[in-house]
Short mmCIF file of C-alpha atoms and ligand atoms in Angstrom, two decimals:
data_model
loop_
_atom_site.label_atom_id
_atom_site.label_comp_id
_atom_site.label_asym_id
_atom_site.label_seq_id
_atom_site.Cartn_x
_atom_site.Cartn_y
_atom_site.Cartn_z
CA MET B 1 138.50 55.72 126.41
CA TYR B 2 139.08 54.44 129.94
CA GLU B 3 139.51 50.69 130.21
CA ARG B 4 140.05 48.80 133.43
CA LYS B 5 143.38 47.01 133.28
CA ASP B 6 143.06 44.82 136.37
CA LYS B 7 140.01 42.89 135.10
CA LYS B 8 138.65 42.70 138.64
CA PRO B 9 134.87 42.69 138.77
CA LEU B 10 133.41 46.18 138.84
CA GLN B 11 132.52 47.41 142.29
CA GLU B 12 128.93 47.03 143.35
CA LYS B 13 126.96 49.99 142.08
CA SER B 14 126.03 50.98 145.63
CA GLN B 15 129.72 51.50 146.50
CA LEU B 16 130.27 53.99 143.68
CA THR B 17 129.76 57.69 144.22
CA SER B 18 127.23 59.48 142.07
CA LEU B 19 128.32 62.81 140.59
CA SER B 20 125.20 64.48 141.91
CA SER B 21 126.06 63.55 145.49
CA ILE B 22 129.26 65.63 145.48
CA GLY B 23 128.22 68.34 143.01
CA GLU B 24 130.36 70.33 140.61
CA PHE B 25 132.57 71.99 143.22
CA GLY B 26 132.95 68.79 145.24
CA LEU B 27 134.10 67.04 142.08
CA ILE B 28 136.63 69.75 141.22
CA ASP B 29 138.01 69.62 144.78
CA ARG B 30 138.29 65.85 144.66
CA LEU B 31 139.92 65.68 141.22
CA THR B 32 142.42 68.41 141.98
CA SER B 33 143.31 67.55 145.58
CA GLN B 34 146.55 65.82 144.52
CA VAL B 35 147.72 68.56 142.15
CA LYS B 36 151.29 69.76 142.77
CA TYR B 37 152.77 72.82 141.15
CA HIS B 38 156.22 72.37 139.62
CA HIS B 39 156.99 75.95 138.65
CA PRO B 40 157.46 79.00 140.85
CA GLU B 41 155.94 81.04 138.00
CA THR B 42 152.56 79.47 138.84
CA LEU B 43 151.54 82.18 141.28
CA LYS B 44 147.92 80.98 141.52
CA GLY B 45 146.68 77.66 140.14
CA ILE B 46 143.22 76.21 140.66
CA GLY B 47 140.69 78.11 142.70
CA ASP B 48 140.15 81.55 141.23
CA ASP B 49 138.52 82.96 138.09
CA ALA B 50 141.84 82.60 136.27
CA ALA B 51 145.26 81.13 136.97
CA VAL B 52 148.01 83.72 137.50
CA ILE B 53 151.42 83.14 135.94
CA ASP B 54 154.52 85.21 136.57
CA ALA B 55 155.92 86.63 133.33
CA GLY B 56 158.60 89.01 134.60
CA ASN B 57 157.30 92.53 134.99
CA LYS B 58 153.71 91.43 134.36
CA VAL B 59 151.49 88.42 135.01
CA ILE B 60 149.61 86.26 132.54
CA LEU B 61 146.02 85.32 133.42
CA LEU B 62 144.67 82.04 132.06
CA SER B 63 141.13 80.69 132.14
CA THR B 64 138.92 78.28 130.23
CA ASP B 65 135.20 77.51 129.92
CA LEU B 66 133.28 74.71 128.26
CA LEU B 67 129.76 75.12 126.88
CA VAL B 68 127.78 71.98 126.12
CA GLU B 69 124.55 71.84 124.09
CA GLY B 70 121.61 70.76 126.23
CA ILE B 71 123.47 71.69 129.43
CA HIS B 72 124.56 75.30 128.94
CA PHE B 73 122.51 76.29 125.93
CA ASP B 74 119.39 75.28 124.04
CA LEU B 75 119.54 75.89 120.31
CA THR B 76 115.74 76.07 119.98
CA TYR B 77 115.94 79.64 121.21
CA THR B 78 119.64 80.51 121.13
CA PRO B 79 120.81 81.99 117.81
CA LEU B 80 124.28 80.61 117.01
CA LYS B 81 125.64 84.10 116.55
CA HIS B 82 124.63 84.96 120.10
CA LEU B 83 126.07 81.69 121.35
CA GLY B 84 129.44 82.45 119.77
CA TYR B 85 129.41 85.92 121.30
CA LYS B 86 128.49 84.59 124.74
CA ALA B 87 131.12 81.83 124.65
CA VAL B 88 133.81 84.51 124.31
CA VAL B 89 132.24 86.98 126.74
CA VAL B 90 132.02 84.49 129.63
CA ASN B 91 135.78 83.99 129.37
CA ILE B 92 136.48 87.71 129.15
CA SER B 93 134.39 88.08 132.30
CA ASP B 94 136.79 85.78 134.18
CA ILE B 95 139.72 88.00 133.19
CA ALA B 96 137.76 91.11 134.25
CA ALA B 97 137.15 89.36 137.60
CA MET B 98 140.93 89.24 138.14
CA ASN B 99 141.19 92.96 137.28
CA GLY B 100 143.10 92.06 134.11
CA ILE B 101 143.02 92.93 130.42
CA PRO B 102 141.81 90.18 128.02
CA LYS B 103 144.24 89.59 125.16
CA GLN B 104 144.02 86.29 123.26
CA ILE B 105 141.62 83.35 122.98
CA THR B 106 141.62 79.89 121.45
CA VAL B 107 138.33 78.32 120.40
CA SER B 108 137.71 74.58 120.17
CA ILE B 109 134.52 73.09 118.81
CA ALA B 110 133.07 69.61 118.48
CA VAL B 111 130.15 69.42 116.06
CA SER B 112 127.74 66.66 115.07
CA SER B 113 126.81 66.09 111.42
CA ARG B 114 123.42 67.71 112.05
CA PHE B 115 125.05 71.16 111.73
CA PRO B 116 125.47 72.62 108.25
CA VAL B 117 128.58 74.68 107.55
CA GLU B 118 126.44 77.83 107.46
CA ALA B 119 125.47 77.27 111.09
CA LEU B 120 129.13 77.30 112.10
CA ASP B 121 129.69 80.43 109.99
CA GLU B 122 127.07 82.06 112.17
CA LEU B 123 128.71 80.83 115.36
CA TYR B 124 132.02 82.33 114.22
CA GLU B 125 130.33 85.59 113.25
CA GLY B 126 129.36 85.93 116.91
CA ILE B 127 132.80 84.85 118.14
CA LEU B 128 134.51 87.45 115.96
CA MET B 129 132.00 90.12 116.92
CA ALA B 130 133.00 89.64 120.58
CA CYS B 131 136.70 89.60 119.62
CA ASN B 132 136.28 92.95 117.87
CA ARG B 133 134.14 94.47 120.60
CA TYR B 134 136.62 93.52 123.37
CA LYS B 135 139.83 93.75 121.31
CA VAL B 136 140.75 90.10 121.78
CA ASP B 137 142.77 88.09 119.25
CA LEU B 138 141.58 84.65 118.20
CA VAL B 139 144.90 82.80 117.92
CA GLY B 140 144.00 79.11 117.55
CA GLY B 141 141.82 76.23 118.59
CA ASP B 142 140.80 72.74 117.63
CA THR B 143 137.98 71.21 115.57
CA SER B 144 136.41 67.81 115.98
CA SER B 145 133.22 65.98 115.15
CA SER B 146 130.96 64.91 118.00
CA VAL B 147 128.54 62.01 118.31
CA LYS B 148 125.78 64.31 119.43
CA GLY B 149 125.37 68.05 119.73
CA LEU B 150 127.68 71.02 119.85
CA LEU B 151 130.48 71.71 122.33
CA ILE B 152 132.44 74.94 122.51
CA SER B 153 135.50 75.43 124.65
CA VAL B 154 137.19 78.81 124.85
CA THR B 155 140.51 79.42 126.57
CA ILE B 156 141.55 82.97 127.31
CA VAL B 157 144.83 84.68 128.10
CA GLY B 158 144.86 88.03 129.83
CA GLU B 159 147.43 90.34 131.31
CA ALA B 160 147.91 92.56 134.34
CA LEU B 161 150.65 94.18 136.35
CA PRO B 162 151.56 91.97 139.33
CA ASP B 163 150.11 94.33 141.94
CA GLU B 164 146.90 94.93 139.97
CA VAL B 165 145.62 91.37 140.27
CA VAL B 166 142.60 90.88 142.54
CA TYR B 167 141.95 87.42 143.99
CA ARG B 168 138.96 85.88 145.72
CA SER B 169 141.03 85.64 148.86
CA GLY B 170 141.69 89.22 150.00
CA ALA B 171 138.42 90.19 151.73
CA ALA B 172 138.73 91.18 155.40
CA PRO B 173 136.17 91.92 158.15
CA GLY B 174 134.74 95.42 157.74
CA ASP B 175 135.21 95.51 153.96
CA LEU B 176 132.22 96.68 151.93
CA LEU B 177 130.56 94.16 149.64
CA CYS B 178 129.77 95.73 146.26
CA VAL B 179 128.27 94.67 142.97
CA THR B 180 128.16 96.21 139.48
CA GLY B 181 125.01 96.64 137.39
CA ASP B 182 121.83 94.75 138.21
CA LEU B 183 121.18 91.10 138.90
CA GLY B 184 118.56 88.48 138.13
CA SER B 185 117.55 89.66 134.65
CA ALA B 186 119.48 86.95 132.80
CA TYR B 187 117.65 84.32 134.81
CA MET B 188 114.24 85.86 134.13
CA GLY B 189 115.23 86.04 130.44
CA LEU B 190 115.89 82.32 130.54
CA LEU B 191 112.49 81.63 132.12
CA VAL B 192 110.77 83.75 129.45
CA LEU B 193 112.59 81.85 126.69
CA GLU B 194 111.73 78.49 128.28
CA ARG B 195 108.09 79.54 128.56
CA GLU B 196 107.97 80.54 124.89
CA LYS B 197 109.57 77.23 123.97
CA THR B 198 106.82 75.33 125.80
CA VAL B 199 104.14 77.43 124.10
CA PHE B 200 105.81 76.84 120.72
CA LYS B 201 105.88 73.07 121.29
CA VAL B 202 102.12 73.06 121.86
CA ASN B 203 101.39 75.42 118.98
CA PRO B 204 104.21 75.85 116.44
CA ASP B 205 102.33 78.68 114.65
CA MET B 206 102.56 80.83 117.75
CA GLN B 207 104.88 83.83 117.42
CA PRO B 208 107.13 84.36 120.43
CA GLU B 209 106.19 87.27 122.68
CA LEU B 210 109.60 88.52 123.59
CA ASN B 211 109.37 92.23 122.88
CA ASP B 212 108.18 93.15 126.36
CA TYR B 213 111.16 91.36 127.85
CA GLU B 214 113.88 92.54 125.50
CA TYR B 215 116.20 93.51 128.35
CA GLN B 216 115.90 90.18 130.19
CA VAL B 217 116.21 88.07 127.03
CA GLY B 218 119.17 90.18 125.91
CA ARG B 219 120.88 89.67 129.26
CA GLN B 220 120.50 85.91 128.84
CA LEU B 221 121.41 85.55 125.18
CA LYS B 222 123.98 88.30 124.74
CA PRO B 223 125.68 89.16 128.03
CA GLU B 224 128.55 91.64 128.25
CA ALA B 225 131.69 91.44 130.37
CA ARG B 226 132.50 94.31 132.77
CA THR B 227 135.94 95.14 131.40
CA ASP B 228 135.06 98.80 131.97
CA ILE B 229 135.21 98.43 135.77
CA ARG B 230 139.00 98.12 135.79
CA ASN B 231 139.13 101.69 134.47
CA VAL B 232 136.61 102.87 137.05
CA PHE B 233 138.84 101.48 139.82
CA GLY B 234 141.83 103.17 138.22
CA SER B 235 140.09 106.53 137.92
CA ILE B 236 138.90 106.67 141.55
CA GLY B 237 142.12 105.17 142.90
CA ILE B 238 140.68 101.99 144.40
CA LYS B 239 141.94 98.46 144.38
CA PRO B 240 139.31 95.93 145.46
CA THR B 241 140.40 93.54 148.21
CA SER B 242 138.66 90.62 146.46
CA MET B 243 136.62 90.05 143.31
CA ILE B 244 134.70 87.37 141.39
CA ASP B 245 132.33 87.42 138.43
CA ILE B 246 128.70 86.42 138.86
CA SER B 247 128.20 83.38 136.69
CA ASP B 248 126.41 81.07 139.14
CA GLY B 249 124.32 83.50 141.21
CA LEU B 250 125.11 86.07 143.89
CA SER B 251 124.76 83.60 146.75
CA SER B 252 127.24 81.10 145.36
CA GLU B 253 129.76 83.83 144.45
CA ILE B 254 129.58 85.49 147.88
CA LEU B 255 130.25 82.10 149.45
CA HIS B 256 133.29 81.66 147.15
CA ILE B 257 134.70 84.96 148.40
CA CYS B 258 133.92 84.02 152.02
CA LYS B 259 135.59 80.64 151.60
CA GLY B 260 138.57 82.06 149.68
CA SER B 261 139.08 84.81 152.27
CA ALA B 262 138.04 82.80 155.38
CA VAL B 263 135.48 85.43 156.39
CA GLY B 264 131.74 85.77 156.95
CA CYS B 265 129.32 88.34 155.53
CA LYS B 266 126.13 90.29 155.95
CA LEU B 267 124.17 90.94 152.78
CA PHE B 268 121.15 93.26 152.88
CA GLU B 269 118.31 92.00 150.72
CA GLU B 270 116.89 95.43 149.92
CA LYS B 271 120.26 96.61 148.62
CA ILE B 272 120.48 93.98 145.88
CA PRO B 273 120.09 95.85 142.58
CA ILE B 274 117.23 94.35 140.55
CA GLU B 275 115.80 96.01 137.46
CA GLU B 276 112.14 97.06 137.81
CA GLN B 277 110.73 94.91 134.98
CA THR B 278 112.70 91.90 136.29
CA ARG B 279 111.18 92.47 139.72
CA LYS B 280 107.66 92.52 138.23
CA LEU B 281 108.34 89.51 136.06
CA ALA B 282 109.63 87.55 139.06
CA MET B 283 106.41 88.32 140.98
CA GLU B 284 104.39 87.12 137.95
CA TYR B 285 106.32 83.86 138.13
CA LYS B 286 105.76 83.74 141.91
CA ILE B 287 109.48 84.02 142.57
CA ILE B 288 110.78 86.29 145.33
CA PRO B 289 112.72 88.93 143.30
CA SER B 290 115.92 88.60 145.34
CA VAL B 291 116.00 84.87 144.52
CA THR B 292 116.52 85.70 140.82
CA ALA B 293 119.74 87.47 141.84
CA LEU B 294 120.83 85.05 144.55
CA SER B 295 120.27 81.81 142.66
CA GLY B 296 119.81 82.81 139.03
CA GLY B 297 123.28 83.42 137.67
CA GLU B 298 124.67 84.31 134.26
CA ASP B 299 124.53 88.05 134.92
CA TYR B 300 128.31 88.35 134.41
CA GLU B 301 128.46 91.36 136.70
CA LEU B 302 131.33 91.72 139.16
CA LEU B 303 131.08 91.15 142.90
CA PHE B 304 133.90 92.74 144.87
CA THR B 305 134.94 94.03 148.25
CA VAL B 306 136.68 97.31 149.11
CA LYS B 307 138.13 98.65 152.33
CA GLN B 308 135.68 100.55 154.48
CA SER B 309 137.96 103.57 154.18
CA ASP B 310 137.16 103.65 150.44
CA TYR B 311 133.45 104.25 151.16
CA GLU B 312 133.53 107.92 150.11
CA LYS B 313 135.19 107.02 146.81
CA ILE B 314 132.75 104.27 145.88
CA LYS B 315 129.40 105.38 147.32
CA ASP B 316 128.31 107.67 144.48
CA ILE B 317 129.67 105.74 141.50
CA GLU B 318 126.82 105.10 139.12
CA GLY B 319 126.21 101.43 138.44
CA ILE B 320 127.92 100.20 141.61
CA SER B 321 125.83 99.16 144.63
CA ILE B 322 127.05 98.52 148.15
CA ILE B 323 125.04 95.50 149.23
CA GLY B 324 126.59 94.51 152.55
CA HIS B 325 129.84 93.97 154.38
CA ILE B 326 132.35 91.33 155.37
CA THR B 327 132.39 89.96 158.93
CA HIS B 328 134.59 87.56 160.93
CA SER B 329 134.14 83.97 159.83
CA GLY B 330 132.60 82.99 163.18
CA GLU B 331 129.72 85.42 162.57
CA GLY B 332 128.40 83.30 159.68
CA LYS B 333 127.17 84.20 156.21
CA PHE B 334 123.76 85.80 156.21
CA MET B 335 121.31 87.77 154.17
CA ILE B 336 119.27 90.18 156.25
CA THR B 337 115.71 90.76 155.07
CA PRO B 338 114.02 94.19 155.29
CA ASP B 339 112.15 93.02 158.42
CA GLY B 340 115.42 92.06 160.10
CA LYS B 341 115.42 88.27 159.64
CA TYR B 342 118.79 86.55 159.25
CA VAL B 343 118.70 84.03 156.39
CA PRO B 344 121.78 81.80 156.01
CA LEU B 345 123.30 82.09 152.54
CA ILE B 346 123.41 78.80 150.67
CA ALA B 347 124.74 78.08 147.20
CA GLN B 348 121.71 77.37 145.10
CA GLY B 349 123.43 78.54 141.98
CA TRP B 350 123.15 76.69 138.76
CA ASP B 351 124.99 73.42 138.97
CA GLY B 352 125.30 71.37 135.81
CA MET B 353 125.41 68.15 137.78
CA LYS B 354 122.18 68.33 139.72
P1 LIG Y 1 134.44 79.84 136.90
O1 LIG Y 1 133.01 79.68 137.33
O2 LIG Y 1 135.04 81.13 137.33
O3 LIG Y 1 134.65 79.56 135.44
P2 LIG Y 1 134.81 77.22 137.96
O4 LIG Y 1 133.83 77.24 139.06
O5 LIG Y 1 134.45 76.57 136.67
O6 LIG Y 1 135.28 78.72 137.67
O7 LIG Y 1 136.15 76.56 138.46
C1 LIG Y 1 136.71 76.82 139.73
C2 LIG Y 1 138.19 76.52 139.70
O8 LIG Y 1 138.44 75.14 139.43
C3 LIG Y 1 138.93 77.28 138.60
O9 LIG Y 1 140.19 77.61 139.10
C4 LIG Y 1 139.05 76.25 137.49
O10 LIG Y 1 140.16 76.49 136.67
C5 LIG Y 1 139.23 74.95 138.26
N1 LIG Y 1 138.71 73.76 137.55
C6 LIG Y 1 137.46 73.54 137.09
N2 LIG Y 1 137.34 72.33 136.53
C7 LIG Y 1 138.58 71.75 136.59
C8 LIG Y 1 139.11 70.50 136.18
N3 LIG Y 1 138.35 69.58 135.56
N4 LIG Y 1 140.43 70.25 136.43
C9 LIG Y 1 141.20 71.17 137.03
N5 LIG Y 1 140.76 72.36 137.46
C10 LIG Y 1 139.46 72.68 137.25
MG1 LIG Y 2 134.41 83.19 137.18
#
């Protein structure tokens, strides 16, 4: 608990800065601006999907994620088993985004007395299912009670050879901007679940109508991490120049790469891969389909750049789409619509502090 030692009167409320005014990334920048690294082994600290630590002939990758009930998940429609699975997968995704191999995790939970032991058994069933699926060892954690709700924090350790690691910072003008899989479905899954929740609140006898949207709901509740892409790169002999996983939405992640690499970009709207049913569902909700990809988030696909000279190697790989290219920073960061309009990219991704 923080207690003021100087006993001076608290500053006027108007002089204090609200969290919402600086946002999640502004807060991280502010809190970490004074950080100094004491060890030469810390090859990369704050600012990528995982920290990179020199361990002799290989590097250790280290990342952590916190999931908070009511902020990151809603237990009215999230089965605990799925939640456990997802909590692990989102961490594995950060290791995949560094082009590494996930190895070990620790899991810490804080639980209020409202949860019976059986509920936590279910959570762990999901956690272990992900550990088995991705060959990750659960090696520790911490357990606490909480005043309200459930919190899950997973820390992951991964591994890579030093020259295998891909950062957010290596993109250069002319590089091709690529993405795995399809985008926007996890967000539409969330909207479907939220809609069913509202219907259920009005009429609790109502059965949820989720069957038609199995893919979207599945993408939201039980995402997978693209650990397979590392092997694809290996087999076609490509090393991406930069990479990030799509947790907050395509727009926000592209801007992270542009900032990390000090470059601009051109993204072509019609090239963004969106599944057909997701496209239809978006129209039903009166949402422009590309917005589900740009601002939705939680797809856990990988966004990466490759040298233009790798075009022949990458162009026909199933499940990888070339969606644009990197430009000089002075050229700005734009999405180009099918009718040729230039729309500036802005980060409208999910932000827990808005
Ligand atoms: P991701 O979305 O890939 O999980 P984040 O956007 O959460 O990454 O974090 C961006 C960077 O800031 C990461 O390097 C992360 O480790 C770091 N970071 C986030 N929160 C904190 C914090 N409270 N203190 C120090 N570093 C942080
Ligand atoms: Mg990430």
